[in-house]
mmCIF file of C-alpha atoms and ligand atoms in Angstrom:
data_model
loop_
_atom_site.group_PDB
_atom_site.id
_atom_site.type_symbol
_atom_site.label_atom_id
_atom_site.label_comp_id
_atom_site.label_asym_id
_atom_site.label_seq_id
_atom_site.Cartn_x
_atom_site.Cartn_y
_atom_site.Cartn_z
ATOM 1 C CA MET V 1 -37.826 7.808 10.296
ATOM 2 C CA THR V 2 -34.774 5.684 9.731
ATOM 3 C CA GLN V 3 -32.458 6.876 7.058
ATOM 4 C CA GLU V 4 -31.834 4.391 4.261
ATOM 5 C CA PHE V 5 -28.409 3.822 2.844
ATOM 6 C CA SER V 6 -27.347 2.297 -0.428
ATOM 7 C CA GLU V 7 -26.889 -1.445 -0.666
ATOM 8 C CA ARG V 8 -23.487 -0.652 -2.178
ATOM 9 C CA ILE V 9 -22.083 1.272 0.793
ATOM 10 C CA GLN V 10 -23.326 -1.398 3.171
ATOM 11 C CA ARG V 11 -21.153 -4.001 1.463
ATOM 12 C CA VAL V 12 -18.083 -2.600 3.216
ATOM 13 C CA GLU V 13 -16.757 -1.862 6.688
ATOM 14 C CA PRO V 14 -14.574 1.146 7.588
ATOM 15 C CA SER V 15 -10.850 0.624 6.914
ATOM 16 C CA ALA V 16 -9.481 -1.584 9.731
ATOM 17 C CA THR V 17 -6.024 -0.002 9.567
ATOM 18 C CA ILE V 18 -7.445 3.460 9.950
ATOM 19 C CA ALA V 19 -10.042 2.409 12.569
ATOM 20 C CA ILE V 20 -7.336 0.966 14.844
ATOM 21 C CA SER V 21 -5.088 3.950 14.414
ATOM 22 C CA ASN V 22 -8.075 6.199 15.233
ATOM 23 C CA LYS V 23 -8.647 4.151 18.385
ATOM 24 C CA ALA V 24 -4.984 4.632 19.334
ATOM 25 C CA SER V 25 -5.347 8.397 18.810
ATOM 26 C CA VAL V 26 -8.468 8.514 21.022
ATOM 27 C CA LEU V 27 -6.666 6.620 23.794
ATOM 28 C CA GLU V 28 -3.727 8.995 23.469
ATOM 29 C CA SER V 29 -5.956 12.042 23.708
ATOM 30 C CA ASP V 30 -7.285 10.512 26.953
ATOM 31 C CA GLY V 31 -3.697 10.550 28.239
ATOM 32 C CA VAL V 32 -2.808 6.881 27.579
ATOM 33 C CA ASP V 33 0.681 6.296 26.179
ATOM 34 C CA VAL V 34 0.093 3.998 23.186
ATOM 35 C CA VAL V 35 2.863 2.485 21.058
ATOM 36 C CA ASP V 36 1.212 2.730 17.674
ATOM 37 C CA CYS V 37 2.367 -0.115 15.434
ATOM 38 C CA SER V 38 -0.928 -0.095 13.559
ATOM 39 C CA VAL V 39 -0.973 2.383 10.742
ATOM 40 C CA GLY V 40 1.495 2.226 7.869
ATOM 41 C CA GLU V 41 2.932 5.678 8.198
ATOM 42 C CA PRO V 42 6.605 6.689 8.354
ATOM 43 C CA ASP V 43 7.419 8.317 11.683
ATOM 44 C CA PHE V 44 9.737 10.752 9.889
ATOM 45 C CA ASP V 45 8.773 14.266 8.960
ATOM 46 C CA THR V 46 8.606 15.085 5.247
ATOM 47 C CA PRO V 47 12.104 16.075 4.017
ATOM 48 C CA GLU V 48 12.758 19.808 4.275
ATOM 49 C CA ASN V 49 13.366 20.426 0.551
ATOM 50 C CA ILE V 50 9.880 19.068 -0.249
ATOM 51 C CA LYS V 51 8.232 21.281 2.361
ATOM 52 C CA GLN V 52 10.143 24.288 1.021
ATOM 53 C CA ALA V 53 9.026 23.520 -2.538
ATOM 54 C CA ALA V 54 5.379 23.511 -1.390
ATOM 55 C CA LYS V 55 5.827 26.844 0.401
ATOM 56 C CA ASP V 56 7.531 28.341 -2.648
ATOM 57 C CA ALA V 57 4.752 27.059 -4.908
ATOM 58 C CA MET V 58 2.115 28.572 -2.647
ATOM 59 C CA ASP V 59 3.943 31.907 -2.570
ATOM 60 C CA ALA V 60 4.209 31.816 -6.364
ATOM 61 C CA GLY V 61 0.424 31.581 -6.526
ATOM 62 C CA HIS V 62 -0.010 27.908 -7.374
ATOM 63 C CA THR V 63 -3.220 27.727 -5.402
ATOM 64 C CA GLY V 64 -5.937 27.248 -8.010
ATOM 65 C CA TYR V 65 -7.319 24.224 -9.839
ATOM 66 C CA THR V 66 -4.909 22.318 -12.047
ATOM 67 C CA PRO V 67 -5.611 20.192 -15.112
ATOM 68 C CA SER V 68 -7.592 17.259 -13.738
ATOM 69 C CA ASN V 69 -4.949 14.622 -14.500
ATOM 70 C CA GLY V 70 -2.128 16.736 -13.040
ATOM 71 C CA ILE V 71 0.320 19.504 -13.912
ATOM 72 C CA PRO V 72 2.511 18.688 -16.945
ATOM 73 C CA LYS V 73 5.724 19.183 -14.952
ATOM 74 C CA LEU V 74 4.772 16.478 -12.455
ATOM 75 C CA LYS V 75 3.411 14.111 -15.086
ATOM 76 C CA ASN V 76 6.746 14.434 -16.920
ATOM 77 C CA ALA V 77 8.715 13.827 -13.713
ATOM 78 C CA ILE V 78 6.561 10.751 -12.997
ATOM 79 C CA ALA V 79 7.134 9.417 -16.523
ATOM 80 C CA GLU V 80 10.870 9.795 -15.885
ATOM 81 C CA LYS V 81 10.660 8.036 -12.523
ATOM 82 C CA LEU V 82 8.708 5.192 -14.155
ATOM 83 C CA ALA V 83 11.353 4.971 -16.891
ATOM 84 C CA ASP V 84 14.000 4.697 -14.140
ATOM 85 C CA ASP V 85 11.963 1.779 -12.774
ATOM 86 C CA GLY V 86 12.240 0.144 -16.218
ATOM 87 C CA LEU V 87 8.817 1.289 -17.445
ATOM 88 C CA ASP V 88 10.043 3.410 -20.338
ATOM 89 C CA PHE V 89 6.842 2.949 -22.338
ATOM 90 C CA TYR V 90 4.828 5.386 -20.230
ATOM 91 C CA GLY V 91 4.650 9.034 -21.275
ATOM 92 C CA PRO V 92 2.887 11.877 -19.454
ATOM 93 C CA GLU V 93 -0.293 11.025 -21.404
ATOM 94 C CA ASN V 94 -0.356 7.688 -19.577
ATOM 95 C CA VAL V 95 -0.427 9.263 -16.110
ATOM 96 C CA ILE V 96 -3.123 10.519 -13.735
ATOM 97 C CA VAL V 97 -1.863 12.326 -10.639
ATOM 98 C CA THR V 98 -4.257 11.602 -7.776
ATOM 99 C CA PRO V 99 -4.777 12.702 -4.171
ATOM 100 C CA GLY V 100 -3.051 9.582 -2.801
ATOM 101 C CA ALA V 101 -2.502 6.164 -4.368
ATOM 102 C CA LYS V 102 -5.769 5.114 -2.731
ATOM 103 C CA GLN V 103 -7.723 7.377 -5.069
ATOM 104 C CA ALA V 104 -5.735 6.020 -8.032
ATOM 105 C CA LEU V 105 -6.683 2.459 -7.065
ATOM 106 C CA TYR V 106 -10.296 3.420 -6.483
ATOM 107 C CA GLU V 107 -10.543 4.967 -9.942
ATOM 108 C CA VAL V 108 -9.087 1.847 -11.562
ATOM 109 C CA PHE V 109 -11.443 -0.519 -9.724
ATOM 110 C CA GLU V 110 -14.407 1.621 -10.757
ATOM 111 C CA ALA V 111 -13.183 1.838 -14.334
ATOM 112 C CA VAL V 112 -12.658 -1.881 -14.934
ATOM 113 C CA VAL V 113 -14.899 -3.877 -12.560
ATOM 114 C CA ASP V 114 -18.604 -4.441 -13.235
ATOM 115 C CA ASP V 115 -21.210 -6.150 -11.072
ATOM 116 C CA GLY V 116 -20.355 -9.831 -10.738
ATOM 117 C CA ASP V 117 -16.836 -9.542 -12.207
ATOM 118 C CA GLU V 118 -14.155 -11.697 -10.624
ATOM 119 C CA VAL V 119 -11.386 -9.848 -8.766
ATOM 120 C CA VAL V 120 -8.429 -11.904 -7.536
ATOM 121 C CA LEU V 121 -6.411 -10.924 -4.464
ATOM 122 C CA LEU V 122 -3.236 -12.507 -3.104
ATOM 123 C CA ASP V 123 -3.714 -12.931 0.630
ATOM 124 C CA PRO V 124 -2.790 -11.435 2.923
ATOM 125 C CA ALA V 125 -3.854 -8.372 0.943
ATOM 126 C CA TRP V 126 -4.115 -4.743 1.988
ATOM 127 C CA VAL V 127 -7.556 -4.006 3.446
ATOM 128 C CA SER V 128 -8.756 -1.480 0.894
ATOM 129 C CA TYR V 129 -8.476 -3.764 -2.168
ATOM 130 C CA GLU V 130 -11.347 -5.867 -0.833
ATOM 131 C CA ALA V 131 -13.456 -2.809 -0.091
ATOM 132 C CA MET V 132 -12.807 -1.281 -3.510
ATOM 133 C CA ALA V 133 -13.684 -4.557 -5.230
ATOM 134 C CA LYS V 134 -16.953 -4.817 -3.302
ATOM 135 C CA LEU V 135 -17.905 -1.196 -3.933
ATOM 136 C CA ALA V 136 -17.443 -1.814 -7.648
ATOM 137 C CA GLY V 137 -19.635 -4.937 -7.428
ATOM 138 C CA GLY V 138 -16.792 -7.423 -7.894
ATOM 139 C CA GLU V 139 -16.786 -10.995 -6.611
ATOM 140 C CA LEU V 140 -13.607 -11.874 -4.751
ATOM 141 C CA THR V 141 -11.380 -14.878 -5.240
ATOM 142 C CA ARG V 142 -8.555 -15.006 -2.704
ATOM 143 C CA ILE V 143 -5.305 -16.938 -3.034
ATOM 144 C CA ASP V 144 -3.404 -17.631 0.162
ATOM 145 C CA THR V 145 0.350 -17.059 0.216
ATOM 146 C CA ALA V 146 0.831 -17.250 4.002
ATOM 147 C CA ALA V 147 1.610 -20.955 3.784
ATOM 148 C CA HIS V 148 4.498 -20.078 1.455
ATOM 149 C CA ASP V 149 6.193 -17.397 3.515
ATOM 150 C CA PHE V 150 4.047 -14.817 1.706
ATOM 151 C CA GLN V 151 5.821 -15.532 -1.575
ATOM 152 C CA LEU V 152 3.863 -15.715 -4.798
ATOM 153 C CA GLU V 153 6.088 -18.068 -6.781
ATOM 154 C CA PRO V 154 5.150 -21.237 -4.837
ATOM 155 C CA ALA V 155 1.472 -20.222 -5.005
ATOM 156 C CA LEU V 156 1.431 -19.695 -8.786
ATOM 157 C CA GLY V 157 -0.188 -23.108 -9.273
ATOM 158 C CA TYR V 158 -3.195 -22.050 -7.174
ATOM 159 C CA LEU V 159 -3.387 -18.797 -9.065
ATOM 160 C CA LYS V 160 -3.330 -20.637 -12.369
ATOM 161 C CA ASP V 161 -6.172 -22.900 -11.203
ATOM 162 C CA ALA V 162 -8.199 -19.944 -9.941
ATOM 163 C CA VAL V 163 -8.134 -17.604 -12.927
ATOM 164 C CA SER V 164 -10.031 -17.999 -16.174
ATOM 165 C CA ASP V 165 -11.311 -15.925 -19.060
ATOM 166 C CA ASP V 166 -13.956 -14.689 -16.615
ATOM 167 C CA THR V 167 -11.361 -13.065 -14.343
ATOM 168 C CA GLN V 168 -11.419 -9.313 -14.738
ATOM 169 C CA LEU V 169 -8.804 -7.981 -12.336
ATOM 170 C CA LEU V 170 -5.820 -9.208 -10.328
ATOM 171 C CA VAL V 171 -3.952 -7.078 -7.808
ATOM 172 C CA VAL V 172 -0.235 -7.574 -7.185
ATOM 173 C CA ASN V 173 1.528 -5.634 -4.426
ATOM 174 C CA SER V 174 5.273 -6.098 -4.088
ATOM 175 C CA PRO V 175 6.835 -5.206 -1.676
ATOM 176 C CA GLY V 176 3.579 -6.076 -0.027
ATOM 177 C CA ASN V 177 1.387 -4.701 2.696
ATOM 178 C CA PRO V 178 0.949 -6.375 5.257
ATOM 179 C CA HIS V 179 3.879 -8.813 4.918
ATOM 180 C CA GLY V 180 6.762 -6.932 3.303
ATOM 181 C CA ALA V 181 7.547 -9.787 0.898
ATOM 182 C CA VAL V 182 9.189 -8.945 -2.425
ATOM 183 C CA TYR V 183 7.997 -11.134 -5.303
ATOM 184 C CA SER V 184 10.558 -12.786 -7.542
ATOM 185 C CA ARG V 185 10.893 -12.017 -11.207
ATOM 186 C CA GLU V 186 9.684 -15.570 -11.942
ATOM 187 C CA ALA V 187 6.524 -14.961 -9.925
ATOM 188 C CA LEU V 188 5.823 -11.795 -11.894
ATOM 189 C CA GLU V 189 6.481 -13.645 -15.159
ATOM 190 C CA GLY V 190 3.886 -16.191 -14.067
ATOM 191 C CA VAL V 191 1.380 -13.395 -13.446
ATOM 192 C CA ALA V 192 2.072 -11.837 -16.840
ATOM 193 C CA GLU V 193 1.610 -15.171 -18.606
ATOM 194 C CA LEU V 194 -1.788 -15.699 -16.982
ATOM 195 C CA ALA V 195 -2.828 -12.111 -17.643
ATOM 196 C CA ASN V 196 -1.915 -12.408 -21.318
ATOM 197 C CA GLU V 197 -3.589 -15.815 -21.690
ATOM 198 C CA HIS V 198 -6.877 -14.764 -20.082
ATOM 199 C CA ASP V 199 -6.872 -11.047 -20.861
ATOM 200 C CA ILE V 200 -6.857 -9.992 -17.205
ATOM 201 C CA THR V 201 -6.184 -6.425 -16.065
ATOM 202 C CA VAL V 202 -3.404 -6.444 -13.488
ATOM 203 C CA ILE V 203 -2.818 -3.628 -11.022
ATOM 204 C CA SER V 204 0.794 -3.567 -9.879
ATOM 205 C CA ASP V 205 0.718 -1.518 -6.680
ATOM 206 C CA GLU V 206 4.340 -0.400 -6.307
ATOM 207 C CA ILE V 207 3.919 2.087 -3.475
ATOM 208 C CA TYR V 208 6.657 0.365 -1.422
ATOM 209 C CA LYS V 209 9.015 -0.206 -4.366
ATOM 210 C CA ASP V 210 11.686 2.159 -3.079
ATOM 211 C CA ILE V 211 11.649 0.720 0.438
ATOM 212 C CA THR V 212 13.656 -2.506 0.176
ATOM 213 C CA TYR V 213 16.523 -3.995 2.150
ATOM 214 C CA GLY V 214 19.434 -5.235 0.061
ATOM 215 C CA VAL V 215 17.203 -6.455 -2.774
ATOM 216 C CA ASP V 216 15.453 -4.796 -5.688
ATOM 217 C CA ALA V 217 11.712 -5.117 -6.099
ATOM 218 C CA PRO V 218 11.208 -5.651 -9.824
ATOM 219 C CA SER V 219 8.386 -3.745 -11.462
ATOM 220 C CA LEU V 220 5.856 -6.044 -13.128
ATOM 221 C CA GLY V 221 5.854 -4.077 -16.370
ATOM 222 C CA ALA V 222 9.653 -3.889 -16.501
ATOM 223 C CA VAL V 223 10.547 -7.556 -16.160
ATOM 224 C CA THR V 224 7.702 -9.259 -18.024
ATOM 225 C CA ASP V 225 6.104 -9.031 -21.430
ATOM 226 C CA ILE V 226 2.658 -8.336 -19.989
ATOM 227 C CA ASP V 227 0.335 -6.840 -22.569
ATOM 228 C CA ARG V 228 0.499 -3.113 -21.829
ATOM 229 C CA ASP V 229 -3.242 -2.711 -22.276
ATOM 230 C CA ASN V 230 -3.684 -5.008 -19.294
ATOM 231 C CA LEU V 231 -1.157 -3.328 -17.026
ATOM 232 C CA VAL V 232 -1.877 -0.579 -14.511
ATOM 233 C CA THR V 233 1.035 0.638 -12.394
ATOM 234 C CA VAL V 234 0.165 2.480 -9.191
ATOM 235 C CA ASN V 235 2.587 4.371 -6.990
ATOM 236 C CA GLY V 236 2.609 7.295 -4.585
ATOM 237 C CA PHE V 237 4.564 9.655 -2.389
ATOM 238 C CA SER V 238 3.191 8.722 1.053
ATOM 239 C CA LYS V 239 5.646 6.031 2.015
ATOM 240 C CA ALA V 240 9.078 6.595 0.436
ATOM 241 C CA TYR V 241 8.959 10.381 0.912
ATOM 242 C CA ALA V 242 7.088 10.404 4.250
ATOM 243 C CA MET V 243 4.240 12.398 2.709
ATOM 244 C CA THR V 244 1.150 10.553 3.975
ATOM 245 C CA GLY V 245 -0.801 13.692 4.863
ATOM 246 C CA TRP V 246 -0.048 15.467 1.605
ATOM 247 C CA ARG V 247 -2.229 13.035 -0.352
ATOM 248 C CA LEU V 248 -0.292 12.508 -3.570
ATOM 249 C CA GLY V 249 -0.137 9.416 -5.752
ATOM 250 C CA TYR V 250 -0.560 8.330 -9.357
ATOM 251 C CA LEU V 251 -1.516 5.648 -11.772
ATOM 252 C CA ALA V 252 0.007 4.857 -15.148
ATOM 253 C CA ALA V 253 -1.872 2.900 -17.783
ATOM 254 C CA SER V 254 -2.979 2.786 -21.413
ATOM 255 C CA GLU V 255 -4.417 6.030 -22.746
ATOM 256 C CA GLU V 256 -7.825 4.313 -23.000
ATOM 257 C CA LEU V 257 -7.828 3.480 -19.314
ATOM 258 C CA ILE V 258 -6.555 6.956 -18.445
ATOM 259 C CA GLY V 259 -9.561 8.337 -20.346
ATOM 260 C CA GLU V 260 -12.016 6.202 -18.383
ATOM 261 C CA ALA V 261 -10.433 6.625 -14.934
ATOM 262 C CA GLY V 262 -9.982 10.329 -15.679
ATOM 263 C CA LYS V 263 -13.768 10.718 -15.880
ATOM 264 C CA LEU V 264 -14.051 9.679 -12.239
ATOM 265 C CA GLN V 265 -11.168 11.941 -11.239
ATOM 266 C CA SER V 266 -12.770 14.938 -12.958
ATOM 267 C CA HIS V 267 -16.189 14.287 -11.399
ATOM 268 C CA SER V 268 -14.954 13.554 -7.888
ATOM 269 C CA VAL V 269 -11.728 15.150 -6.652
ATOM 270 C CA SER V 270 -11.096 17.377 -9.733
ATOM 271 C CA SER V 271 -7.343 17.117 -9.216
ATOM 272 C CA ALA V 272 -4.633 16.663 -6.618
ATOM 273 C CA THR V 273 -3.795 19.859 -4.695
ATOM 274 C CA ASN V 274 -1.897 22.349 -6.830
ATOM 275 C CA PHE V 275 1.105 23.252 -4.602
ATOM 276 C CA VAL V 276 1.352 19.635 -3.425
ATOM 277 C CA GLN V 277 1.919 18.604 -7.030
ATOM 278 C CA HIS V 278 4.776 21.118 -7.279
ATOM 279 C CA ALA V 279 6.292 19.614 -4.121
ATOM 280 C CA GLY V 280 5.949 16.201 -5.760
ATOM 281 C CA VAL V 281 8.307 17.306 -8.538
ATOM 282 C CA GLU V 282 10.912 18.247 -5.929
ATOM 283 C CA ALA V 283 10.405 14.904 -4.165
ATOM 284 C CA LEU V 284 11.063 12.939 -7.327
ATOM 285 C CA GLU V 285 14.003 15.025 -8.476
ATOM 286 C CA ASN V 286 16.001 15.889 -5.347
ATOM 287 C CA THR V 287 15.282 13.619 -2.432
ATOM 288 C CA ASP V 288 17.238 10.391 -2.984
ATOM 289 C CA GLU V 289 19.557 10.921 -0.025
ATOM 290 C CA ALA V 290 16.766 11.484 2.500
ATOM 291 C CA VAL V 291 14.936 8.406 1.187
ATOM 292 C CA ASP V 292 18.098 6.310 1.587
ATOM 293 C CA GLU V 293 18.447 7.482 5.196
ATOM 294 C CA MET V 294 14.857 6.565 6.047
ATOM 295 C CA VAL V 295 15.184 3.161 4.382
ATOM 296 C CA ALA V 296 18.395 2.471 6.335
ATOM 297 C CA ALA V 297 16.553 3.311 9.569
ATOM 298 C CA PHE V 298 13.641 0.995 8.659
ATOM 299 C CA GLU V 299 16.115 -1.801 7.960
ATOM 300 C CA GLU V 300 17.768 -1.426 11.377
ATOM 301 C CA ARG V 301 14.368 -1.547 13.047
ATOM 302 C CA ARG V 302 13.333 -4.597 11.071
ATOM 303 C CA ASP V 303 16.500 -6.425 12.134
ATOM 304 C CA MET V 304 16.030 -5.426 15.737
ATOM 305 C CA LEU V 305 12.405 -6.513 15.856
ATOM 306 C CA VAL V 306 12.945 -9.853 14.102
ATOM 307 C CA ASP V 307 15.712 -10.635 16.636
ATOM 308 C CA LEU V 308 13.623 -9.507 19.601
ATOM 309 C CA PHE V 309 10.628 -11.631 18.584
ATOM 310 C CA ALA V 310 12.960 -14.605 17.976
ATOM 311 C CA GLU V 311 13.941 -14.402 21.658
ATOM 312 C CA TYR V 312 10.307 -15.222 22.422
ATOM 313 C CA GLY V 313 10.272 -18.122 19.963
ATOM 314 C CA LYS V 314 8.329 -16.096 17.409
ATOM 315 C CA ASP V 315 9.512 -17.047 13.978
ATOM 316 C CA ILE V 316 8.931 -14.064 11.730
ATOM 317 C CA VAL V 317 9.228 -14.320 7.954
ATOM 318 C CA GLU V 318 11.833 -11.609 7.456
ATOM 319 C CA PRO V 319 10.386 -8.916 5.203
ATOM 320 C CA ASP V 320 12.573 -7.647 2.344
ATOM 321 C CA GLY V 321 10.633 -4.430 1.906
ATOM 322 C CA ALA V 322 7.937 -2.016 3.145
ATOM 323 C CA PHE V 323 7.781 -1.493 6.945
ATOM 324 C CA TYR V 324 5.478 -4.257 8.081
ATOM 325 C CA MET V 325 5.939 -7.732 9.459
ATOM 326 C CA MET V 326 3.458 -10.461 10.293
ATOM 327 C CA LEU V 327 3.719 -11.681 13.880
ATOM 328 C CA PRO V 328 2.208 -15.135 14.391
ATOM 329 C CA VAL V 329 -0.296 -14.830 17.275
ATOM 330 C CA ALA V 330 -3.249 -16.777 18.655
ATOM 331 C CA GLU V 331 -5.758 -18.234 16.218
ATOM 332 C CA ASP V 332 -8.180 -15.561 17.363
ATOM 333 C CA ASP V 333 -6.072 -12.692 16.137
ATOM 334 C CA GLN V 334 -8.878 -10.164 16.679
ATOM 335 C CA SER V 335 -8.941 -10.873 20.429
ATOM 336 C CA TRP V 336 -5.142 -10.853 20.560
ATOM 337 C CA CYS V 337 -5.043 -7.386 18.956
ATOM 338 C CA GLU V 338 -7.806 -6.132 21.252
ATOM 339 C CA GLU V 339 -5.860 -7.313 24.297
ATOM 340 C CA ALA V 340 -2.682 -5.805 22.874
ATOM 341 C CA ILE V 341 -4.235 -2.365 22.618
ATOM 342 C CA ASP V 342 -6.450 -2.485 25.709
ATOM 343 C CA GLU V 343 -3.970 -4.077 28.117
ATOM 344 C CA ALA V 344 -0.490 -3.517 26.695
ATOM 345 C CA HIS V 345 -1.373 -0.257 24.913
ATOM 346 C CA VAL V 346 0.287 -1.517 21.759
ATOM 347 C CA ALA V 347 -1.746 -0.954 18.580
ATOM 348 C CA THR V 348 -1.491 -3.599 15.838
ATOM 349 C CA VAL V 349 -3.807 -4.780 13.052
ATOM 350 C CA PRO V 350 -5.289 -8.309 13.043
ATOM 351 C CA GLY V 351 -4.227 -10.504 10.120
ATOM 352 C CA SER V 352 -7.867 -11.365 9.474
ATOM 353 C CA ALA V 353 -8.412 -7.794 8.244
ATOM 354 C CA PHE V 354 -6.044 -8.765 5.410
ATOM 355 C CA GLY V 355 -7.679 -12.164 4.856
ATOM 356 C CA THR V 356 -5.104 -14.081 6.950
ATOM 357 C CA PRO V 357 -6.115 -14.884 10.538
ATOM 358 C CA GLY V 358 -3.551 -16.002 13.107
ATOM 359 C CA TYR V 359 -1.244 -13.010 12.700
ATOM 360 C CA ALA V 360 -0.946 -9.426 13.838
ATOM 361 C CA ARG V 361 0.554 -6.910 11.452
ATOM 362 C CA ILE V 362 3.256 -4.841 13.085
ATOM 363 C CA SER V 363 4.203 -1.585 11.427
ATOM 364 C CA TYR V 364 7.785 -0.845 12.439
ATOM 365 C CA ALA V 365 7.783 2.751 11.220
ATOM 366 C CA ASN V 366 8.552 3.693 14.803
ATOM 367 C CA SER V 367 11.714 4.494 16.769
ATOM 368 C CA LYS V 368 13.821 1.620 18.137
ATOM 369 C CA GLU V 369 13.048 2.740 21.694
ATOM 370 C CA ARG V 370 9.314 2.584 21.045
ATOM 371 C CA LEU V 371 9.589 -0.792 19.325
ATOM 372 C CA GLN V 372 11.546 -2.167 22.301
ATOM 373 C CA GLU V 373 8.829 -0.727 24.533
ATOM 374 C CA ALA V 374 6.136 -2.442 22.427
ATOM 375 C CA VAL V 375 7.824 -5.840 22.798
ATOM 376 C CA ASP V 376 8.327 -5.349 26.554
ATOM 377 C CA ARG V 377 4.686 -4.425 27.010
ATOM 378 C CA LEU V 378 3.436 -7.376 24.957
ATOM 379 C CA ASP V 379 5.656 -9.632 27.062
ATOM 380 C CA ASP V 380 4.374 -8.119 30.318
ATOM 381 C CA ALA V 381 0.805 -8.745 29.139
ATOM 382 C CA ASP V 382 1.685 -12.395 28.370
ATOM 383 C CA LEU V 383 0.946 -11.878 24.711
ATOM 384 C CA LEU V 384 4.238 -13.299 23.417
HETATM 385 N N1 LIG Z 1 -1.394 0.713 -1.487
HETATM 386 C C1 LIG Z 1 -0.926 0.132 -0.386
HETATM 387 C C2 LIG Z 1 -0.462 -1.270 -0.465
HETATM 388 C C3 LIG Z 1 -0.897 0.820 0.826
HETATM 389 O O1 LIG Z 1 -0.422 0.216 1.912
HETATM 390 C C4 LIG Z 1 -1.378 2.135 0.880
HETATM 391 C C5 LIG Z 1 -1.352 2.797 2.230
HETATM 392 N N2 LIG Z 1 -2.082 3.796 2.503
HETATM 393 C C6 LIG Z 1 -1.856 2.709 -0.308
HETATM 394 C C7 LIG Z 1 -1.854 1.977 -1.473
HETATM 395 C C8 LIG Z 1 -2.416 4.095 -0.386
HETATM 396 O O2 LIG Z 1 -1.530 5.067 0.026
HETATM 397 P P1 LIG Z 1 -1.816 6.619 -0.175
HETATM 398 O O3 LIG Z 1 -3.255 6.778 -0.495
HETATM 399 O O4 LIG Z 1 -1.435 7.247 1.116
HETATM 400 O O5 LIG Z 1 -0.944 7.065 -1.309
HETATM 401 N N1 LIG Z 2 -1.772 1.791 3.977
HETATM 402 C C1 LIG Z 2 -1.497 2.095 5.337
HETATM 403 C C2 LIG Z 2 -1.845 0.916 6.218
HETATM 404 O O1 LIG Z 2 -2.136 -0.124 5.734
HETATM 405 C C3 LIG Z 2 -2.187 3.369 5.778
HETATM 406 C C4 LIG Z 2 -3.635 3.239 6.160
HETATM 407 C C5 LIG Z 2 -4.454 2.807 4.994
HETATM 408 O O2 LIG Z 2 -4.563 3.586 4.060
HETATM 409 O O3 LIG Z 2 -4.891 1.650 5.030
HETATM 410 O O4 LIG Z 2 -1.797 1.032 7.403
#
């Protein structure tokens, strides 16, 4: 007997970012030295004060279930962080604390997208938005920004032509994965105008907001007059605080949306882990210095890598945030990335996984020595 699976689950493939990083781990466990520039994960350990706060919380007995949407102390700290980002209209009642920003996004997609609803992505777009849209039954419309150095402002005209009263959801991610571009205030104003005109829900995924290099990444809700009922702000602890494995993120939205998304949270994960939430409070309140140090290190690596690739005639659009850059490669980016991992033992993610073929995404959350090694190996394998 062959087992039958749902039509819904068969709409999607496993996450490409995670699949490639898994492949790198398998090669490494076979004794191969792989330079892993695939997954978007800081190479730093979680700052000590955050780890200590988790241990203290565990010792104090914070090991049981918590309220599904999160402990009040963390929801308050998140509301304060959002106010610091210029989003002073969110209170703790507007927040759901989730096991990772991915779960927050998943809950929002499920809460707002019905079968056949139009979901608009700005390409290149992080791999999981597409999967979440498809799982919810959405129909994708994709707007390319690669031709405009990954900036949204010059592509606003295409966006305007694409959206209509039938558009249900638009996802904005600045600084963006996989390109690191930071959208201008004008671009975000354009988004808000369209959202207000056509009553579109907009997710502003701000998970890289605190990782920028000499510029500020404005928050959509802070610099525009977007209707607050249409705005969902998503953020998390994985990137800025080097807490990927802790699984902690959040969404902020209208109380109505919190009610709907909260149903899914309560029926699926119940809540984020209790002592991890306590550590999240410490992260938000006492970790600025460690974050600054990590961001300074990412910036040095970005500069080094852009210069190194330039020596090979590779013109990289310099990212202003996050820790990714798009390396222009052969048209068949899938084969290029396969060769890179199989022959040069350098793991990267093909641009086509993000809707933009012809590039490989390089995550530079890696030491300078390892990044130099990656470039040398790609050169030796004639891939540059
Ligand atoms: N959004 C973007 C753009 C990301 O790159 C990631 C990376 N994992 C996430 C959300 C989710 O992060 P996490 O679930 O680790 O909080
Ligand atoms: N977001 C990171 C990446 O794009 C981590 C893996 C994932 O969740 O996709 O590599």
